[in-house]
PDB file of C-alpha atoms and ligand atoms in Angstrom:
ATOM      1  CA  UNK A 711     -52.171 -11.952  35.686  1.00 52.00           C
ATOM      2  CA  UNK A 712     -49.236 -10.626  33.676  1.00 64.00           C
ATOM      3  CA  UNK A 713     -45.718 -10.734  35.139  1.00 74.00           C
ATOM      4  CA  UNK A 714     -43.650  -7.560  35.381  1.00 88.00           C
ATOM      5  CA  UNK A 715     -41.237  -7.053  32.490  1.00 96.00           C
ATOM      6  CA  UNK A 716     -37.971  -8.706  33.574  1.00 98.00           C
ATOM      7  CA  UNK A 717     -34.518  -7.152  33.567  1.00 98.00           C
ATOM      8  CA  UNK A 718     -31.457  -9.298  32.974  1.00 98.00           C
ATOM      9  CA  UNK A 719     -27.789  -8.442  33.270  1.00 98.00           C
ATOM     10  CA  UNK A 720     -25.110  -8.983  30.644  1.00 98.00           C
ATOM     11  CA  UNK A 721     -21.486  -7.983  30.078  1.00 97.00           C
ATOM     12  CA  UNK A 722     -21.032  -4.370  28.977  1.00 95.00           C
ATOM     13  CA  UNK A 723     -18.118  -5.609  26.864  1.00 93.00           C
ATOM     14  CA  UNK A 724     -18.304  -9.364  26.485  1.00 92.00           C
ATOM     15  CA  UNK A 725     -14.912 -11.118  26.309  1.00 91.00           C
ATOM     16  CA  UNK A 726     -16.352 -13.329  23.569  1.00 92.00           C
ATOM     17  CA  UNK A 727     -16.553 -10.280  21.274  1.00 92.00           C
ATOM     18  CA  UNK A 728     -20.172 -10.823  20.317  1.00 94.00           C
ATOM     19  CA  UNK A 729     -20.023 -14.552  19.593  1.00 95.00           C
ATOM     20  CA  UNK A 730     -23.005 -15.117  21.874  1.00 96.00           C
ATOM     21  CA  UNK A 731     -21.133 -17.502  24.168  1.00 96.00           C
ATOM     22  CA  UNK A 732     -21.681 -15.698  27.457  1.00 97.00           C
ATOM     23  CA  UNK A 733     -24.536 -17.040  29.534  1.00 98.00           C
ATOM     24  CA  UNK A 734     -26.897 -14.101  29.105  1.00 98.00           C
ATOM     25  CA  UNK A 735     -27.422 -15.472  25.581  1.00 98.00           C
ATOM     26  CA  UNK A 736     -29.374 -18.531  26.763  1.00 98.00           C
ATOM     27  CA  UNK A 737     -31.599 -16.304  28.911  1.00 98.00           C
ATOM     28  CA  UNK A 738     -32.206 -13.887  26.030  1.00 98.00           C
ATOM     29  CA  UNK A 739     -32.970 -16.863  23.780  1.00 98.00           C
ATOM     30  CA  UNK A 740     -35.501 -18.325  26.254  1.00 98.00           C
ATOM     31  CA  UNK A 741     -37.218 -14.943  26.588  1.00 98.00           C
ATOM     32  CA  UNK A 742     -37.389 -14.631  22.803  1.00 98.00           C
ATOM     33  CA  UNK A 743     -38.781 -18.169  22.433  1.00 98.00           C
ATOM     34  CA  UNK A 744     -41.689 -17.396  24.749  1.00 98.00           C
ATOM     35  CA  UNK A 745     -42.233 -13.875  23.400  1.00 98.00           C
ATOM     36  CA  UNK A 746     -41.469 -12.152  26.703  1.00 98.00           C
ATOM     37  CA  UNK A 747     -40.084  -8.606  26.241  1.00 98.00           C
ATOM     38  CA  UNK A 748     -37.216  -7.780  28.597  1.00 98.00           C
ATOM     39  CA  UNK A 749     -34.717  -5.110  29.543  1.00 98.00           C
ATOM     40  CA  UNK A 750     -30.964  -5.524  29.846  1.00 98.00           C
ATOM     41  CA  UNK A 751     -28.679  -3.810  32.329  1.00 98.00           C
ATOM     42  CA  UNK A 752     -25.079  -3.949  31.178  1.00 97.00           C
ATOM     43  CA  UNK A 753     -22.352  -4.334  33.776  1.00 97.00           C
ATOM     44  CA  UNK A 754     -18.593  -3.978  33.730  1.00 97.00           C
ATOM     45  CA  UNK A 755     -16.321  -6.460  35.543  1.00 96.00           C
ATOM     46  CA  UNK A 756     -15.829  -4.089  38.529  1.00 97.00           C
ATOM     47  CA  UNK A 757     -19.595  -3.482  38.714  1.00 98.00           C
ATOM     48  CA  UNK A 758     -20.208  -7.256  38.813  1.00 98.00           C
ATOM     49  CA  UNK A 759     -18.038  -7.524  41.913  1.00 98.00           C
ATOM     50  CA  UNK A 760     -19.537  -4.481  43.692  1.00 98.00           C
ATOM     51  CA  UNK A 761     -22.052  -4.901  46.539  1.00 98.00           C
ATOM     52  CA  UNK A 762     -25.072  -3.739  44.504  1.00 98.00           C
ATOM     53  CA  UNK A 763     -24.603  -6.547  41.990  1.00 98.00           C
ATOM     54  CA  UNK A 764     -23.556  -9.099  44.599  1.00 98.00           C
ATOM     55  CA  UNK A 765     -26.877  -8.465  46.328  1.00 98.00           C
ATOM     56  CA  UNK A 766     -28.426  -9.978  43.197  1.00 98.00           C
ATOM     57  CA  UNK A 767     -25.736 -12.551  42.467  1.00 98.00           C
ATOM     58  CA  UNK A 768     -23.682 -13.945  45.369  1.00 98.00           C
ATOM     59  CA  UNK A 769     -20.841 -14.941  43.025  1.00 98.00           C
ATOM     60  CA  UNK A 770     -20.633 -11.583  41.266  1.00 98.00           C
ATOM     61  CA  UNK A 771     -21.427 -12.902  37.802  1.00 98.00           C
ATOM     62  CA  UNK A 772     -23.862 -12.466  34.939  1.00 98.00           C
ATOM     63  CA  UNK A 773     -26.613 -13.268  34.153  1.00 98.00           C
ATOM     64  CA  UNK A 774     -29.116 -12.182  36.768  1.00 98.00           C
ATOM     65  CA  UNK A 775     -32.868 -11.884  36.357  1.00 98.00           C
ATOM     66  CA  UNK A 776     -35.178  -9.461  38.125  1.00 98.00           C
ATOM     67  CA  UNK A 777     -38.943  -9.695  37.791  1.00 98.00           C
ATOM     68  CA  UNK A 778     -40.722  -7.463  40.272  1.00 97.00           C
ATOM     69  CA  UNK A 779     -39.405  -8.544  43.676  1.00 97.00           C
ATOM     70  CA  UNK A 780     -38.110 -11.868  42.346  1.00 98.00           C
ATOM     71  CA  UNK A 781     -34.334 -11.996  41.861  1.00 98.00           C
ATOM     72  CA  UNK A 782     -32.668 -15.019  40.274  1.00 98.00           C
ATOM     73  CA  UNK A 783     -29.122 -15.961  39.305  1.00 98.00           C
ATOM     74  CA  UNK A 784     -27.744 -19.085  37.536  1.00 98.00           C
ATOM     75  CA  UNK A 785     -28.652 -19.372  33.878  1.00 98.00           C
ATOM     76  CA  UNK A 786     -30.208 -22.806  34.457  1.00 98.00           C
ATOM     77  CA  UNK A 787     -32.507 -21.540  37.195  1.00 98.00           C
ATOM     78  CA  UNK A 788     -33.446 -18.503  35.144  1.00 98.00           C
ATOM     79  CA  UNK A 789     -34.215 -20.447  31.961  1.00 98.00           C
ATOM     80  CA  UNK A 790     -36.199 -22.975  33.972  1.00 98.00           C
ATOM     81  CA  UNK A 791     -38.234 -20.184  35.574  1.00 98.00           C
ATOM     82  CA  UNK A 792     -38.980 -18.652  32.171  1.00 98.00           C
ATOM     83  CA  UNK A 793     -39.951 -22.053  30.757  1.00 98.00           C
ATOM     84  CA  UNK A 794     -42.038 -22.870  33.807  1.00 98.00           C
ATOM     85  CA  UNK A 795     -44.012 -19.636  33.759  1.00 98.00           C
ATOM     86  CA  UNK A 796     -44.613 -19.256  30.013  1.00 98.00           C
ATOM     87  CA  UNK A 797     -45.992 -21.590  27.389  1.00 97.00           C
ATOM     88  CA  UNK A 798     -43.730 -23.001  24.693  1.00 97.00           C
ATOM     89  CA  UNK A 799     -40.517 -24.274  26.257  1.00 98.00           C
ATOM     90  CA  UNK A 800     -41.610 -27.266  28.326  1.00 98.00           C
ATOM     91  CA  UNK A 801     -44.168 -29.955  27.509  1.00 98.00           C
ATOM     92  CA  UNK A 802     -47.383 -29.970  29.558  1.00 97.00           C
ATOM     93  CA  UNK A 803     -47.461 -33.750  29.915  1.00 98.00           C
ATOM     94  CA  UNK A 804     -45.799 -34.392  33.315  1.00 98.00           C
ATOM     95  CA  UNK A 805     -43.420 -37.181  32.296  1.00 98.00           C
ATOM     96  CA  UNK A 806     -42.272 -35.418  29.133  1.00 98.00           C
ATOM     97  CA  UNK A 807     -41.799 -32.262  31.212  1.00 98.00           C
ATOM     98  CA  UNK A 808     -39.712 -34.154  33.776  1.00 98.00           C
ATOM     99  CA  UNK A 809     -37.553 -35.615  30.990  1.00 98.00           C
ATOM    100  CA  UNK A 810     -36.987 -32.180  29.445  1.00 98.00           C
ATOM    101  CA  UNK A 811     -35.956 -30.785  32.839  1.00 98.00           C
ATOM    102  CA  UNK A 812     -33.601 -33.723  33.294  1.00 98.00           C
ATOM    103  CA  UNK A 813     -31.940 -32.912  29.986  1.00 98.00           C
ATOM    104  CA  UNK A 814     -31.546 -29.292  31.083  1.00 98.00           C
ATOM    105  CA  UNK A 815     -29.689 -30.449  34.185  1.00 98.00           C
ATOM    106  CA  UNK A 816     -27.659 -32.859  32.125  1.00 98.00           C
ATOM    107  CA  UNK A 817     -26.592 -30.094  29.720  1.00 98.00           C
ATOM    108  CA  UNK A 818     -25.362 -28.005  32.657  1.00 98.00           C
ATOM    109  CA  UNK A 819     -23.916 -30.570  35.014  1.00 97.00           C
ATOM    110  CA  UNK A 820     -22.748 -33.406  32.784  1.00 97.00           C
ATOM    111  CA  UNK A 821     -21.900 -31.821  29.429  1.00 97.00           C
ATOM    112  CA  UNK A 822     -20.947 -28.242  30.312  1.00 97.00           C
ATOM    113  CA  UNK A 823     -18.724 -29.305  33.208  1.00 94.00           C
ATOM    114  CA  UNK A 824     -15.694 -30.308  31.118  1.00 90.00           C
ATOM    115  CA  UNK A 825     -16.347 -27.447  28.716  1.00 94.00           C
ATOM    116  CA  UNK A 826     -15.937 -25.022  31.611  1.00 94.00           C
ATOM    117  CA  UNK A 827     -12.664 -26.809  32.436  1.00 93.00           C
ATOM    118  CA  UNK A 828     -11.499 -26.071  28.907  1.00 92.00           C
ATOM    119  CA  UNK A 829     -12.222 -22.396  29.459  1.00 89.00           C
ATOM    120  CA  UNK A 830      -9.734 -22.450  32.352  1.00 89.00           C
ATOM    121  CA  UNK A 831      -7.182 -24.320  30.243  1.00 90.00           C
ATOM    122  CA  UNK A 832      -7.481 -21.822  27.417  1.00 87.00           C
ATOM    123  CA  UNK A 833      -7.524 -18.602  29.407  1.00 86.00           C
ATOM    124  CA  UNK A 834      -5.985 -19.166  32.842  1.00 90.00           C
ATOM    125  CA  UNK A 835      -3.415 -21.919  32.309  1.00 89.00           C
ATOM    126  CA  UNK A 836      -1.791 -20.995  29.016  1.00 88.00           C
ATOM    127  CA  UNK A 837       1.589 -20.249  30.572  1.00 90.00           C
ATOM    128  CA  UNK A 838       1.865 -23.485  32.558  1.00 89.00           C
ATOM    129  CA  UNK A 839       4.465 -26.060  31.578  1.00 89.00           C
ATOM    130  CA  UNK A 840       1.783 -28.769  31.579  1.00 90.00           C
ATOM    131  CA  UNK A 841      -0.672 -26.786  29.449  1.00 90.00           C
ATOM    132  CA  UNK A 842      -0.461 -28.953  26.309  1.00 90.00           C
ATOM    133  CA  UNK A 843      -0.911 -32.202  28.198  1.00 93.00           C
ATOM    134  CA  UNK A 844      -3.844 -30.886  30.205  1.00 93.00           C
ATOM    135  CA  UNK A 845      -5.531 -29.399  27.154  1.00 93.00           C
ATOM    136  CA  UNK A 846      -5.366 -32.756  25.350  1.00 94.00           C
ATOM    137  CA  UNK A 847      -6.808 -34.470  28.421  1.00 94.00           C
ATOM    138  CA  UNK A 848      -9.714 -32.042  28.698  1.00 95.00           C
ATOM    139  CA  UNK A 849     -10.374 -32.271  24.941  1.00 95.00           C
ATOM    140  CA  UNK A 850     -10.660 -36.037  25.328  1.00 96.00           C
ATOM    141  CA  UNK A 851     -13.025 -35.683  28.272  1.00 96.00           C
ATOM    142  CA  UNK A 852     -15.234 -33.415  26.192  1.00 97.00           C
ATOM    143  CA  UNK A 853     -15.035 -35.841  23.243  1.00 97.00           C
ATOM    144  CA  UNK A 854     -16.234 -38.661  25.495  1.00 97.00           C
ATOM    145  CA  UNK A 855     -19.353 -36.689  26.459  1.00 97.00           C
ATOM    146  CA  UNK A 856     -19.999 -35.478  22.920  1.00 98.00           C
ATOM    147  CA  UNK A 857     -19.677 -39.042  21.621  1.00 98.00           C
ATOM    148  CA  UNK A 858     -22.229 -40.290  24.134  1.00 98.00           C
ATOM    149  CA  UNK A 859     -24.596 -37.439  23.365  1.00 98.00           C
ATOM    150  CA  UNK A 860     -24.147 -37.988  19.635  1.00 98.00           C
ATOM    151  CA  UNK A 861     -25.037 -41.674  20.042  1.00 98.00           C
ATOM    152  CA  UNK A 862     -28.169 -40.813  21.993  1.00 98.00           C
ATOM    153  CA  UNK A 863     -29.329 -38.088  19.588  1.00 98.00           C
ATOM    154  CA  UNK A 864     -28.773 -40.253  16.517  1.00 98.00           C
ATOM    155  CA  UNK A 865     -30.920 -38.945  13.663  1.00 98.00           C
ATOM    156  CA  UNK A 866     -33.458 -37.241  15.924  1.00 98.00           C
ATOM    157  CA  UNK A 867     -34.187 -33.589  15.399  1.00 98.00           C
ATOM    158  CA  UNK A 868     -34.302 -32.708  19.115  1.00 98.00           C
ATOM    159  CA  UNK A 869     -33.401 -34.509  22.347  1.00 98.00           C
ATOM    160  CA  UNK A 870     -36.886 -35.721  23.289  1.00 98.00           C
ATOM    161  CA  UNK A 871     -39.764 -34.900  20.970  1.00 97.00           C
ATOM    162  CA  UNK A 872     -40.375 -31.264  20.132  1.00 98.00           C
ATOM    163  CA  UNK A 873     -37.846 -28.481  20.708  1.00 98.00           C
ATOM    164  CA  UNK A 874     -37.809 -27.534  24.393  1.00 98.00           C
ATOM    165  CA  UNK A 875     -35.745 -25.740  27.035  1.00 98.00           C
ATOM    166  CA  UNK A 876     -33.637 -28.914  27.061  1.00 98.00           C
ATOM    167  CA  UNK A 877     -32.493 -28.263  23.497  1.00 98.00           C
ATOM    168  CA  UNK A 878     -32.045 -24.564  24.179  1.00 98.00           C
ATOM    169  CA  UNK A 879     -29.691 -25.398  27.025  1.00 98.00           C
ATOM    170  CA  UNK A 880     -27.857 -28.237  25.297  1.00 98.00           C
ATOM    171  CA  UNK A 881     -27.301 -26.247  22.092  1.00 98.00           C
ATOM    172  CA  UNK A 882     -26.078 -23.261  24.145  1.00 98.00           C
ATOM    173  CA  UNK A 883     -23.534 -25.512  25.843  1.00 98.00           C
ATOM    174  CA  UNK A 884     -22.408 -27.209  22.622  1.00 98.00           C
ATOM    175  CA  UNK A 885     -21.882 -23.873  20.895  1.00 98.00           C
ATOM    176  CA  UNK A 886     -19.053 -23.236  23.326  1.00 96.00           C
ATOM    177  CA  UNK A 887     -16.897 -25.966  21.745  1.00 96.00           C
ATOM    178  CA  UNK A 888     -17.562 -25.214  18.097  1.00 96.00           C
ATOM    179  CA  UNK A 889     -14.769 -22.654  17.987  1.00 93.00           C
ATOM    180  CA  UNK A 890     -12.154 -25.201  19.064  1.00 93.00           C
ATOM    181  CA  UNK A 891     -13.259 -27.672  16.387  1.00 95.00           C
ATOM    182  CA  UNK A 892     -14.650 -30.365  18.692  1.00 96.00           C
ATOM    183  CA  UNK A 893     -18.288 -30.035  17.654  1.00 97.00           C
ATOM    184  CA  UNK A 894     -17.396 -30.619  13.997  1.00 97.00           C
ATOM    185  CA  UNK A 895     -16.169 -34.108  14.890  1.00 97.00           C
ATOM    186  CA  UNK A 896     -19.806 -35.096  15.519  1.00 98.00           C
ATOM    187  CA  UNK A 897     -21.842 -34.214  12.404  1.00 98.00           C
ATOM    188  CA  UNK A 898     -25.225 -34.963  13.979  1.00 98.00           C
ATOM    189  CA  UNK A 899     -24.426 -32.647  16.911  1.00 98.00           C
ATOM    190  CA  UNK A 900     -23.181 -29.938  14.555  1.00 98.00           C
ATOM    191  CA  UNK A 901     -26.433 -30.241  12.578  1.00 98.00           C
ATOM    192  CA  UNK A 902     -28.449 -30.180  15.827  1.00 98.00           C
ATOM    193  CA  UNK A 903     -26.782 -26.934  16.866  1.00 98.00           C
ATOM    194  CA  UNK A 904     -27.309 -25.476  13.389  1.00 98.00           C
ATOM    195  CA  UNK A 905     -31.042 -26.285  13.636  1.00 98.00           C
ATOM    196  CA  UNK A 906     -31.165 -24.526  16.987  1.00 98.00           C
ATOM    197  CA  UNK A 907     -29.344 -21.481  15.619  1.00 98.00           C
ATOM    198  CA  UNK A 908     -31.776 -21.295  12.708  1.00 98.00           C
ATOM    199  CA  UNK A 909     -34.678 -20.624  15.054  1.00 98.00           C
ATOM    200  CA  UNK A 910     -35.947 -17.047  14.743  1.00 98.00           C
ATOM    201  CA  UNK A 911     -35.839 -16.606  18.532  1.00 98.00           C
ATOM    202  CA  UNK A 912     -32.162 -17.593  18.602  1.00 98.00           C
ATOM    203  CA  UNK A 913     -31.415 -15.119  15.812  1.00 98.00           C
ATOM    204  CA  UNK A 914     -33.161 -12.268  17.619  1.00 98.00           C
ATOM    205  CA  UNK A 915     -31.288 -13.016  20.833  1.00 98.00           C
ATOM    206  CA  UNK A 916     -27.977 -13.283  18.997  1.00 98.00           C
ATOM    207  CA  UNK A 917     -28.554  -9.977  17.190  1.00 98.00           C
ATOM    208  CA  UNK A 918     -29.399  -8.245  20.483  1.00 97.00           C
ATOM    209  CA  UNK A 919     -26.202  -9.351  22.207  1.00 97.00           C
ATOM    210  CA  UNK A 920     -24.125  -8.536  19.116  1.00 97.00           C
ATOM    211  CA  UNK A 921     -25.529  -5.029  19.128  1.00 96.00           C
ATOM    212  CA  UNK A 922     -24.216  -4.629  22.693  1.00 95.00           C
ATOM    213  CA  UNK A 923     -20.771  -5.711  21.555  1.00 94.00           C
ATOM    214  CA  UNK A 924     -20.788  -3.272  18.624  1.00 94.00           C
ATOM    215  CA  UNK A 925     -21.889  -0.457  20.947  1.00 93.00           C
ATOM    216  CA  UNK A 926     -19.077  -1.289  23.359  1.00 90.00           C
ATOM    217  CA  UNK A 927     -16.588  -1.163  20.489  1.00 89.00           C
ATOM    218  CA  UNK A 928     -17.933   2.182  19.337  1.00 89.00           C
ATOM    219  CA  UNK A 929     -17.459   3.522  22.884  1.00 85.00           C
ATOM    220  CA  UNK A 930     -13.905   2.170  22.950  1.00 78.00           C
ATOM    221  CA  UNK A 931     -14.672  -0.252  25.825  1.00 65.00           C
TER     222      UNK A 931
HETATM  223  N1  GTB B1488     -23.179 -21.215  36.576  1.00 79.22           N
HETATM  224  C1  GTB B1488     -23.368 -19.824  36.248  1.00 79.22           C
HETATM  225  C2  GTB B1488     -24.554 -19.682  35.274  1.00 79.22           C
HETATM  226  O1  GTB B1488     -24.846 -20.651  34.550  1.00 79.22           O
HETATM  227  O2  GTB B1488     -25.211 -18.626  35.252  1.00 79.22           O
HETATM  228  C3  GTB B1488     -22.076 -19.312  35.645  1.00 79.22           C
HETATM  229  C4  GTB B1488     -22.142 -17.840  35.349  1.00 79.22           C
HETATM  230  C5  GTB B1488     -20.855 -17.366  34.708  1.00 79.22           C
HETATM  231  O3  GTB B1488     -19.848 -18.092  34.604  1.00 79.22           O
HETATM  232  N2  GTB B1488     -20.884 -16.120  34.246  1.00 79.22           N
HETATM  233  C6  GTB B1488     -19.729 -15.570  33.613  1.00 79.22           C
HETATM  234  C7  GTB B1488     -19.222 -14.392  34.444  1.00 79.22           C
HETATM  235  O4  GTB B1488     -19.985 -13.605  34.932  1.00 79.22           O
HETATM  236  C8  GTB B1488     -20.108 -15.066  32.222  1.00 79.22           C
HETATM  237  S1  GTB B1488     -20.619 -16.367  31.156  1.00 79.22           S
HETATM  238  N3  GTB B1488     -17.903 -14.288  34.547  1.00 79.22           N
HETATM  239  C9  GTB B1488     -17.284 -13.228  35.268  1.00 79.22           C
HETATM  240  C10 GTB B1488     -16.709 -13.666  36.571  1.00 79.22           C
HETATM  241  O5  GTB B1488     -16.943 -14.818  36.994  1.00 79.22           O
HETATM  242  O6  GTB B1488     -16.013 -12.837  37.159  1.00 79.22           O
HETATM  243  C11 GTB B1488     -19.088 -17.330  30.993  1.00 79.22           C
HETATM  244  C12 GTB B1488     -18.373 -16.993  29.738  1.00 79.22           C
HETATM  245  C13 GTB B1488     -17.497 -15.938  29.731  1.00 79.22           C
HETATM  246  C14 GTB B1488     -16.779 -15.669  28.558  1.00 79.22           C
HETATM  247  C15 GTB B1488     -16.971 -16.452  27.445  1.00 79.22           C
HETATM  248  N4  GTB B1488     -16.224 -16.177  26.255  1.00 79.22           N
HETATM  249  O7  GTB B1488     -15.475 -15.197  26.224  1.00 79.22           O
HETATM  250  O8  GTB B1488     -16.346 -16.937  25.275  1.00 79.22           O
HETATM  251  C16 GTB B1488     -17.868 -17.501  27.464  1.00 79.22           C
HETATM  252  C17 GTB B1488     -18.572 -17.774  28.633  1.00 79.22           C
END
């Protein structure tokens, strides 16, 4: 039985200006990896907070995922669903599958956590008297996690065997700190992310979200 073609939501005008850092990117990437065509509904900030969108996403955010009468929110849940229902992103062998899922959770709850903190520091706390001190503290927290991850990855190509949803999620998270220079301090992690970005599915997803940004610029959004 084939699933209905899913629709995801993404920013109409992403604040990252097409860098592919918003969380629709990881969903697009997963869909591209498994060869699942999809539609995108673009939403403005006010639309995200309106009742119609909140019916899909209780926190008024992107991304969401609609597939027939199934509605999902949370990029982790969405990517897991895609990986779970298509071949190619999770191993079939039960223990390897469980390890890959564990790494997905770890990317989101252990590694991304302090990276999200940095987002607040950079965008919401710039004018605070304690900004510099807090930024240094959060940078160090991120460095601690990156150092541990770097030690575990070592010279391996991917986190646990072949490329999986675990790597898709971890690379998506790590990309968020490349712009502030932290990823470059860990050459094996930088190379890991570069390998992930070189995947054709990543490139297709990146191009699709960049096209949205260019369209929003052309419309003066
Ligand atoms: N835990 C949720 C998930 O993983 O899906 C978090 C979803 C989330 O934070 N969505 C953000 C959002 O909708 C967009 S991705 N924000 C609007 C709001 O909360 O009102 C986060 C994001 C935004 C911008 C950049 N950037 O500019 O670089 C990067 C990431």
